[in-house]
């Protein structure tokens, strides 16, 4: 057995699917001895991809493993949240803000060997905007009117309305070979790694690509090893089965590494929000008073402490402190059970009500659900917890909107704009908020954009469009001989190309 199989055999792995694209896994750990460039890095993660596509419901795991590692975009969002040119060598914007002309970097090829052209860029953007696309960023490209490719290195994007976030939105578009096959099971990107072997329920390996156009990866291979249990993942680091954990889910898991010189604990800046999301189109959550009552009935400080101890941050809206339009709004819906009961009475529900809470089965949602259930019972609200898998959540909640309330973590930065889309899964529909979001996107300056989105931030808090329970901490733990990894986990991405060992 490989060392990964030794750990995972105990939990009954039964399904293996080999995925081969480009070159295969580079093999043996023994070669890492005394040679950083030949090191094999084993990464422990709770987020296995559902497939290898970021427009076909691949989930958080596909972003973590492939974004920036296997696939690249015209622009790169760094771990610090800065936007940099990547496959775009340069770009210009017309004075009216309606035309973006992008010049592609010269000498870039896909893993298959085919040179990257403007046609690949056009088809990659159209892949995101297609009717069948499941990309969460699909609606961000609604201002896009046309894409022209006057030559192989030039792409001209014409917008119907100005979009100050357009380059930022393009950082979410993977540039893929227009001639590629089924990208749910194979890949053809431009990044420093190719996909090696994927054993479903177990691991996904990335092998360094020697023909990469940029600086080569600092290691020879990275193996993402997947766990369904956070404790098992922590034990894998303790027993040297993995070298690094992309995220730690509880303070209890941290205790075993604290004060031990063999391990490094790095706390980054998180954008992951834990939400109690209401279906704002369904009674009684179509009533602002009811939503505010539920929000004020939950002791979020106690919840956060019970799960994370001294880690994490309370938030009062969708905007994390790292977004330019952040404002502390935790006092808008204070913890106040008496107020919650008053609001319920004003809404015509003096005896409370009952609802079903669709709860993903992975941490920390089951624990959060039980806490919410207990808190709401104190004000006469009965919560029936309905456990669902990640796949079921995507279909039932996100696609079909067949739910009353749900728990979910939202990982992206700058995602407050989704409250301006009445068709988003939570169904929040405030025409003023929609107008502010549109005005922010068409703003001529970042300052004007910030002003409008601060208005959005406050209004959704006053409407309790959702109940924002807390901001997850972002904690990465590694063996002390491992370095070069990202710590912020921005938008779930985890760049592995600078990681060294030894």
XYZ file of C-alpha atoms in Angstrom, residues 79 266-270 472-476 487-489:
14
model
C -3.271 35.089 -1.670
C -0.309 29.733 10.540
C -3.427 31.882 10.940
C -4.399 33.766 7.816
C -7.226 36.096 6.845
C -10.528 34.399 6.138
C -14.463 31.104 9.994
C -10.831 31.403 11.023
C -8.325 30.425 8.349
C -5.723 28.160 9.931
C -3.143 26.093 8.093
C -2.177 30.965 4.448
C -5.237 33.020 3.522
C -7.081 30.459 1.407
